[in-house]
PDB file of C-alpha atoms and ligand atoms in Angstrom:
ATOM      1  CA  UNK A   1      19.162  -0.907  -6.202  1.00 95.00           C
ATOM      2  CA  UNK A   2      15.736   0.985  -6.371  1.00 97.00           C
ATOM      3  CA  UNK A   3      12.297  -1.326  -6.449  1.00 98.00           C
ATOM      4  CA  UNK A   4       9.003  -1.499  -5.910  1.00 97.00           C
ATOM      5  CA  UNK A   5       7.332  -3.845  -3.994  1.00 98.00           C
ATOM      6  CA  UNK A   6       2.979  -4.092  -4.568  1.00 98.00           C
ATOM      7  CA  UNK A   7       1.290  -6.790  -2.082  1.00 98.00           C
ATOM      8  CA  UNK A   8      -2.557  -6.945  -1.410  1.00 97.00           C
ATOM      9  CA  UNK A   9      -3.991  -8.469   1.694  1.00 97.00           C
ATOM     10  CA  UNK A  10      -7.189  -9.141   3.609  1.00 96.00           C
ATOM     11  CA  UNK A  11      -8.001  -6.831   7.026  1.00 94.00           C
ATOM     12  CA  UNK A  12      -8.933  -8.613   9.833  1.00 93.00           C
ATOM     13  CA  UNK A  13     -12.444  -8.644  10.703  1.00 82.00           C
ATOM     14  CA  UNK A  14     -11.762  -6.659  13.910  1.00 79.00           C
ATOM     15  CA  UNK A  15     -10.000  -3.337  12.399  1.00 86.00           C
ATOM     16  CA  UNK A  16     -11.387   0.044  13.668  1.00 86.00           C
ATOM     17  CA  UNK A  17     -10.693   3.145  12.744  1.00 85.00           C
ATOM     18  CA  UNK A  18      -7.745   3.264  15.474  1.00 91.00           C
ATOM     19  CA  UNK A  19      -5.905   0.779  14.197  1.00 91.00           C
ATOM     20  CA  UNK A  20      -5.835   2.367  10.464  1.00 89.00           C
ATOM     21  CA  UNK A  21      -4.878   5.157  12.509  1.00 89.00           C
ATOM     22  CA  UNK A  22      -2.179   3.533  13.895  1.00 93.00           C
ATOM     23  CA  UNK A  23      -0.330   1.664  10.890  1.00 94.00           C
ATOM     24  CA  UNK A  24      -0.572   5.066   9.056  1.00 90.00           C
ATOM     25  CA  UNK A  25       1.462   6.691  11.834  1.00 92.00           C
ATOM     26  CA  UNK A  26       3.952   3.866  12.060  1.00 93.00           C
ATOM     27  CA  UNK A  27       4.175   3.416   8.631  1.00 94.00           C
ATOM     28  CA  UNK A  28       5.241   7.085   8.076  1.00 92.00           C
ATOM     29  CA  UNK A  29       7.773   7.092  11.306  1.00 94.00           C
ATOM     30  CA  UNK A  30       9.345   3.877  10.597  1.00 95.00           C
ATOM     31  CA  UNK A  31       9.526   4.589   6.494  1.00 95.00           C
ATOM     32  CA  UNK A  32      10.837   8.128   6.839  1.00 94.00           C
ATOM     33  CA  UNK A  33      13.675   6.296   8.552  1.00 95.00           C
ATOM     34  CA  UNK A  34      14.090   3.746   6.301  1.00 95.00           C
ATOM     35  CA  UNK A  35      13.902   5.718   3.301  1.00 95.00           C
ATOM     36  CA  UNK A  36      11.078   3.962   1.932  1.00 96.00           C
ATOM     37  CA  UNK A  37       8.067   5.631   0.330  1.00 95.00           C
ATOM     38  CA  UNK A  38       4.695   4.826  -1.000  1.00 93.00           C
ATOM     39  CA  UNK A  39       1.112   4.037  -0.844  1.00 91.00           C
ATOM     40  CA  UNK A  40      -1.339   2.043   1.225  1.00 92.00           C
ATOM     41  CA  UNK A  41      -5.230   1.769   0.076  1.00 89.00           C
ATOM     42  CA  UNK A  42      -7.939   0.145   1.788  1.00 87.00           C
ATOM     43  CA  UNK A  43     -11.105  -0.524   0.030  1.00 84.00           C
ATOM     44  CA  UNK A  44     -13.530  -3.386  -0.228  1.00 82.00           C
ATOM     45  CA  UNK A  45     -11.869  -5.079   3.471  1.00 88.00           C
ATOM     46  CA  UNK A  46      -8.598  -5.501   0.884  1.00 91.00           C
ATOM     47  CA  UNK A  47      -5.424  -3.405   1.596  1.00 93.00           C
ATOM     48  CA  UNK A  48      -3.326  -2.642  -0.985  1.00 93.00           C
ATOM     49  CA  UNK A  49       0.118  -1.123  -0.415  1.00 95.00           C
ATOM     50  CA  UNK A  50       3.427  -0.582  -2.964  1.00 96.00           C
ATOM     51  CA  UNK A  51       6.294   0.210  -1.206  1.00 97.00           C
ATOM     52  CA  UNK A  52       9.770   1.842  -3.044  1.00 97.00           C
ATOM     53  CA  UNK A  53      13.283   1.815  -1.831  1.00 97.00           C
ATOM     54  CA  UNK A  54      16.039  -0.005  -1.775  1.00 98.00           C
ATOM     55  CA  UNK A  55      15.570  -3.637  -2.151  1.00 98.00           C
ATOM     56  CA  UNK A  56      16.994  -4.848   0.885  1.00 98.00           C
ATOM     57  CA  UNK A  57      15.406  -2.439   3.114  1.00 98.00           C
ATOM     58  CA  UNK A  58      11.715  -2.771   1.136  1.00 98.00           C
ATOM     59  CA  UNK A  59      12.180  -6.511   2.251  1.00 98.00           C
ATOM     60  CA  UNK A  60      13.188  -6.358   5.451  1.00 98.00           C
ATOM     61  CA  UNK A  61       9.390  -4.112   5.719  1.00 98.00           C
ATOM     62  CA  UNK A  62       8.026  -6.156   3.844  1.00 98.00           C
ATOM     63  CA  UNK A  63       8.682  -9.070   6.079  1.00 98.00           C
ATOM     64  CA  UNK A  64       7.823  -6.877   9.449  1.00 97.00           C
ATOM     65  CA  UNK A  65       4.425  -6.398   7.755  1.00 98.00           C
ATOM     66  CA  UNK A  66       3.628  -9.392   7.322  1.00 98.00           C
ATOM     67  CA  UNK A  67       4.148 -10.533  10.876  1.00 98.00           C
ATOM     68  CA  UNK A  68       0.972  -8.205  11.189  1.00 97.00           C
ATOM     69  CA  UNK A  69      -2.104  -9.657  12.692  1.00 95.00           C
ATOM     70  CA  UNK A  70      -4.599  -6.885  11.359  1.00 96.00           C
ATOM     71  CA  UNK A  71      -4.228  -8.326   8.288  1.00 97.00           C
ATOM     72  CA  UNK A  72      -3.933 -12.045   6.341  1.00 97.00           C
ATOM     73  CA  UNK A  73      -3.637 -13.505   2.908  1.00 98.00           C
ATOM     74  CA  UNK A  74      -0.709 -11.901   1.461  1.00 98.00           C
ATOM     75  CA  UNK A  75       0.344 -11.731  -1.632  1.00 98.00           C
ATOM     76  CA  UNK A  76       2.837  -9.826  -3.749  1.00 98.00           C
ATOM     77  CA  UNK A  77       1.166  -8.875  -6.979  1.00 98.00           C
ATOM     78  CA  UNK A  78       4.442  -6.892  -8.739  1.00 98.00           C
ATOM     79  CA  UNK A  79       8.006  -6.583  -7.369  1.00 97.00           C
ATOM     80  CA  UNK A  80      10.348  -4.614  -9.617  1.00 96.00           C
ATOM     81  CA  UNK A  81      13.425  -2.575 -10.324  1.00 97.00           C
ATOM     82  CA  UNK A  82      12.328   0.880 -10.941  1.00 96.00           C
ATOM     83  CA  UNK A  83      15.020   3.830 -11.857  1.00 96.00           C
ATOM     84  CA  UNK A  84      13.011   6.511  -9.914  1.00 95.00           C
ATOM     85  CA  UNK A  85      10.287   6.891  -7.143  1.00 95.00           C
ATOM     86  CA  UNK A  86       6.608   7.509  -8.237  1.00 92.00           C
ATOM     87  CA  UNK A  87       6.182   8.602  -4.317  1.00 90.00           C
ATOM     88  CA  UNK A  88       9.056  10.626  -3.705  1.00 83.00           C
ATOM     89  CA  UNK A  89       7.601  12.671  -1.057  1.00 79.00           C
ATOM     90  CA  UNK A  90       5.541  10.422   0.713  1.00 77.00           C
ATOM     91  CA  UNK A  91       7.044   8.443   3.495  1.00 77.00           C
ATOM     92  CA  UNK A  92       3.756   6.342   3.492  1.00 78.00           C
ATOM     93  CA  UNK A  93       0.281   7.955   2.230  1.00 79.00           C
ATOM     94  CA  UNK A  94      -2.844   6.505   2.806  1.00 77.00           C
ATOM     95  CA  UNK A  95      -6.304   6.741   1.019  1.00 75.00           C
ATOM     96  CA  UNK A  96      -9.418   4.833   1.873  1.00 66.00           C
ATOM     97  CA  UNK A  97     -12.925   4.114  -0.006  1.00 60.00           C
ATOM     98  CA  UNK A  98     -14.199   7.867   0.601  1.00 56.00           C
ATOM     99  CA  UNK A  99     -16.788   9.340  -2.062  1.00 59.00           C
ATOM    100  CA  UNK A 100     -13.770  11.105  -3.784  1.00 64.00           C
ATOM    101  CA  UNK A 101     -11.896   8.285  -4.181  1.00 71.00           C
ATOM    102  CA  UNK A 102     -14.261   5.662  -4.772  1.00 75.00           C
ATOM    103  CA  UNK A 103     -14.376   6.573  -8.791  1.00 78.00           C
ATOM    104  CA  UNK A 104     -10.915   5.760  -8.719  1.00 78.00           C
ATOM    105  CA  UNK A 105     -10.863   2.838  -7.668  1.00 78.00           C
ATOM    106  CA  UNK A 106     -13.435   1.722  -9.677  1.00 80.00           C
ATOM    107  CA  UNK A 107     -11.728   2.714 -12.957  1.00 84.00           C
ATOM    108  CA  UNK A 108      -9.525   0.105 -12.243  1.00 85.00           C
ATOM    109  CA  UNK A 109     -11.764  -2.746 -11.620  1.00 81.00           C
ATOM    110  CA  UNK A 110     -12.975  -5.588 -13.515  1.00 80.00           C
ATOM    111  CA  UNK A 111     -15.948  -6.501 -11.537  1.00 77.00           C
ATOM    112  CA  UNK A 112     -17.940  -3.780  -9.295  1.00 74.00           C
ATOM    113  CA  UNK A 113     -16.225  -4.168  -5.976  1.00 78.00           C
ATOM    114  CA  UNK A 114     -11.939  -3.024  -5.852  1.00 81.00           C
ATOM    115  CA  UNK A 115     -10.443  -6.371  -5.925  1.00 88.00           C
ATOM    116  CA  UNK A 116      -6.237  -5.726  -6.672  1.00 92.00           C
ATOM    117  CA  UNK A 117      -5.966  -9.791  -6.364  1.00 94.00           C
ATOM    118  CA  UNK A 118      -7.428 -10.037  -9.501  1.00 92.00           C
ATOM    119  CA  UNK A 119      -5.550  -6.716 -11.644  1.00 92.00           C
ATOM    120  CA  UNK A 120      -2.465  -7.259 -13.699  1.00 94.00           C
ATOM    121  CA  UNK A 121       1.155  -5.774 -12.657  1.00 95.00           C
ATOM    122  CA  UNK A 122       0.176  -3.072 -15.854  1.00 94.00           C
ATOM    123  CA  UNK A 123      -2.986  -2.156 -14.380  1.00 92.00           C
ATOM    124  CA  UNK A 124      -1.484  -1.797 -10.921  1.00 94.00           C
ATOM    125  CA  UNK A 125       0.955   0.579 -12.368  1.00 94.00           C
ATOM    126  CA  UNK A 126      -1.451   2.369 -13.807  1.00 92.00           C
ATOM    127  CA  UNK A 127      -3.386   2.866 -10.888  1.00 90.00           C
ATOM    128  CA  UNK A 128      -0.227   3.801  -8.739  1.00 91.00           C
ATOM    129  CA  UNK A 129       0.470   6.528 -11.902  1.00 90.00           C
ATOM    130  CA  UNK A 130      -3.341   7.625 -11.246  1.00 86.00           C
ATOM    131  CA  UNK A 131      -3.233   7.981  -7.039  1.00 85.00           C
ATOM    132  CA  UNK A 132      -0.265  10.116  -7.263  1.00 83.00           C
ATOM    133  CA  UNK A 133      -2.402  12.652  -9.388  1.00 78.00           C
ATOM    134  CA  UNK A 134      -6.045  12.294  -8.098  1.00 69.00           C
ATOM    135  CA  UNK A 135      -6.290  10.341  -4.694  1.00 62.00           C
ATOM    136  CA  UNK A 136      -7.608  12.329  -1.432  1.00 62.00           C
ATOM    137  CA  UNK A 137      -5.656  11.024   1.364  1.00 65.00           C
ATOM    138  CA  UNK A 138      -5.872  10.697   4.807  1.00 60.00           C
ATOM    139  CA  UNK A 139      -3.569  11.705   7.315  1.00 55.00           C
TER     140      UNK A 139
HETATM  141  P1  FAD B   1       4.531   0.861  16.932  1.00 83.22           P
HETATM  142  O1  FAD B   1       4.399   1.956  15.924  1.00 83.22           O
HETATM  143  O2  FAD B   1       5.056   1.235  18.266  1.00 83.22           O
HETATM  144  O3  FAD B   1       3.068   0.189  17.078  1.00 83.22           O
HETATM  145  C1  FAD B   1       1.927   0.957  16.717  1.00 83.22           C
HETATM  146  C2  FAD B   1       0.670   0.286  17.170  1.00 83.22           C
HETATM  147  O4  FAD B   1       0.443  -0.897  16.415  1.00 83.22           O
HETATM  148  C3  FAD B   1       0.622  -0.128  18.630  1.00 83.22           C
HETATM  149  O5  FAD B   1      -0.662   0.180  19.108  1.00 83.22           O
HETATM  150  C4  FAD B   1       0.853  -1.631  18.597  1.00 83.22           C
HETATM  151  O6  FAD B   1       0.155  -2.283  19.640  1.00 83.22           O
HETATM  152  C5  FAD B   1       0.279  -2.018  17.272  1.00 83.22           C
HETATM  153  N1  FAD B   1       1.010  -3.125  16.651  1.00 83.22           N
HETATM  154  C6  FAD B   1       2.327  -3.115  16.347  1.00 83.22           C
HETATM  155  N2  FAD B   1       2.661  -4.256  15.718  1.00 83.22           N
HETATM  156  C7  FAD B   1       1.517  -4.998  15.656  1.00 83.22           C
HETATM  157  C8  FAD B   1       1.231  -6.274  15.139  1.00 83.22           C
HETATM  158  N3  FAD B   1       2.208  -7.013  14.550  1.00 83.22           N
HETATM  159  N4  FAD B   1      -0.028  -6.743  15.219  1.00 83.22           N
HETATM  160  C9  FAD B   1      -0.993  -5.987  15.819  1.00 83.22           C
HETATM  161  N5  FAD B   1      -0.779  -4.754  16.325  1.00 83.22           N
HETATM  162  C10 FAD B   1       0.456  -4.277  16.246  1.00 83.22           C
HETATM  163  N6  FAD B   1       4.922  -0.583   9.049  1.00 83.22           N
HETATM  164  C11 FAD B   1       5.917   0.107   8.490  1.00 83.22           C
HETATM  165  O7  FAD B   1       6.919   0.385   9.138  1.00 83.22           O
HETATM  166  N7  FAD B   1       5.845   0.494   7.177  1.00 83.22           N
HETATM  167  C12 FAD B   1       4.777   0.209   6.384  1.00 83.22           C
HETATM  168  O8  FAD B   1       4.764   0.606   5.215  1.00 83.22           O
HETATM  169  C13 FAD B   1       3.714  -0.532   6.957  1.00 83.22           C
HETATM  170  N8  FAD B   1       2.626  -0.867   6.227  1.00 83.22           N
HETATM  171  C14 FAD B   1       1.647  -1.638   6.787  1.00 83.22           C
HETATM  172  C15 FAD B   1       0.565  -2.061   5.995  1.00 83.22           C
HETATM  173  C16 FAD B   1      -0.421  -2.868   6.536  1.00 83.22           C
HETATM  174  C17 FAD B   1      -1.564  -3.329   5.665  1.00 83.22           C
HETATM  175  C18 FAD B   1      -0.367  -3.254   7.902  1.00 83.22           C
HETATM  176  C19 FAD B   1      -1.437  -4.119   8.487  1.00 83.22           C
HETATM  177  C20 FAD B   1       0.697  -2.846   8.686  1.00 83.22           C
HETATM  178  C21 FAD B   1       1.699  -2.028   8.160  1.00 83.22           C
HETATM  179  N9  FAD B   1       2.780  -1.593   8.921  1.00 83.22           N
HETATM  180  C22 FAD B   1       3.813  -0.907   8.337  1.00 83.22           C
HETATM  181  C23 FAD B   1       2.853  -1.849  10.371  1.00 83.22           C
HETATM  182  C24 FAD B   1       3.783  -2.994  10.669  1.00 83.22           C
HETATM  183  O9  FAD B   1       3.118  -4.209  10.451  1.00 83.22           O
HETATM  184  C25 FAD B   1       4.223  -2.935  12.144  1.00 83.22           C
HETATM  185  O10 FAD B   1       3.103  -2.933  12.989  1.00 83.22           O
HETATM  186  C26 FAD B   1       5.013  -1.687  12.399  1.00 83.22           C
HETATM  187  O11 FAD B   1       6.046  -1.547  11.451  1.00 83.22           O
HETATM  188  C27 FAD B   1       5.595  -1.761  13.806  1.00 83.22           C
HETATM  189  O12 FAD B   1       6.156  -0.523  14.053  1.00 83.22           O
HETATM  190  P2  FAD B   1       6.721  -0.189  15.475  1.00 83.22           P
HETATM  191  O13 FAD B   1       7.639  -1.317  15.885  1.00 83.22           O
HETATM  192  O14 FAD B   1       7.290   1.182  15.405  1.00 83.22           O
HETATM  193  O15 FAD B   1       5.437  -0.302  16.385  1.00 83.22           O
END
C-alpha cells in the first residue's frame, strides 16, 4: 500500500553545511534502495520532509530518522494513502531557503517566517504540488 508520510522538525543548533551534505547523500543511497521517494526542505532552522512508498518501508525510515541527533521535535503533520507518487523520480531531493526558493516558501506561510508546524495537511499538499514544479534544488 502506497503513502505519504509529511513530518517537520527542529535542526540542531550545531548543523553545518556538511552535515546537510551528508543526510542528502544518505537519504538518496538508502531511499533509492528502499524505494522511497520525496522531499526534504530546510528553511527558518525547521526541516520539513514527505516521504512516499510503501507503508511499511516509509515507517521503518521514518523511525531511523528519528533516531537522528541533528534534529529534535518531531512531528508528523499528514500521513496518508496516496494512489501515485508526486516524486516519482526523486529518491530524496532537497531544497533550502536560497533567493529562488524563498518566494515559495513564503506563499505558503501564515506569518513571515516558513513555519510547516503551523500549515494544514491541504496546504502541505499544496506546497508539495508547488516544489515539484518550481523548487531549485540542491544536490
Ligand atoms: P551513513 O550514510 O553511513 O552516515 C552518513 C553520515 O551521517 C556519517 O557522517 C554519520 O556519522 C552521520 N550520521 C549517521 N547517523 C547519524 C545520527 N543518527 N546522528 C548523527 N549523525 C549521524 N535517511 C534516509 O535513509 N532517508 C531519508 O529520507 C532521511 N531523511 C532525513 C531527514 C532529516 C531531517 C535528517 C536529520 C536525517 C535524515 N536521514 C535520512 C538520515 C538518517 O537519520 C540516518 O542518518 C541515515 O539513514 C543513516 O544512513 P546510513 O546508515 O547509511 O549512514
Amino acid at each position: 500500500m502506497l503513502i505519504q508520510l509529511t513530518y517537520a522538525s527542529r535542526s540542531t543548533d550545531a548543523l553545518g553545511a556538511a552535515d546537510i551534505k551528508d543526510i542528502l547523500h544518505s537519504s538518496q543511497r538508502n531511499n533509492a534502495i528502499d524505494g522511497v521517494t520525496g522531499a526534504l526542505c530546510l528553511s527558518n532552522g525547521i526541516f520539513l520532509q514527505q516521504l512516499e512508498g510503501d507503508r511499511h518501508v516509509v515507517n521503518r525510515v521514518y523511525h531511523r530518522i528519528l533516531k537522528d541527533s541533528r534534529h529534535k521535535d518531531p512531528e508528523i503533520l499528514d500521513f496518508s494513502e496516496i494512489t501515485s507518487r508526486r516524486f516519482s523520480t526523486w529518491s530524496m531531493g532537497m531544497l533550502s531557503s536560497v533567493a529562488d526558493n524563498r518566494q515559495l516558501f513564503l506563499k505558503y506561510a501564515s506569518s513571515a517566517d516558513f513555519d510547516p508546524y503551523s500549515m494544514s495537511p491541504g496546504t502541505l499538499r499544496a506546497f508539495f504540488d508547488e516544489v515539484v514544479q518550481n523548487a531549485r534544488w540542491l544536490s
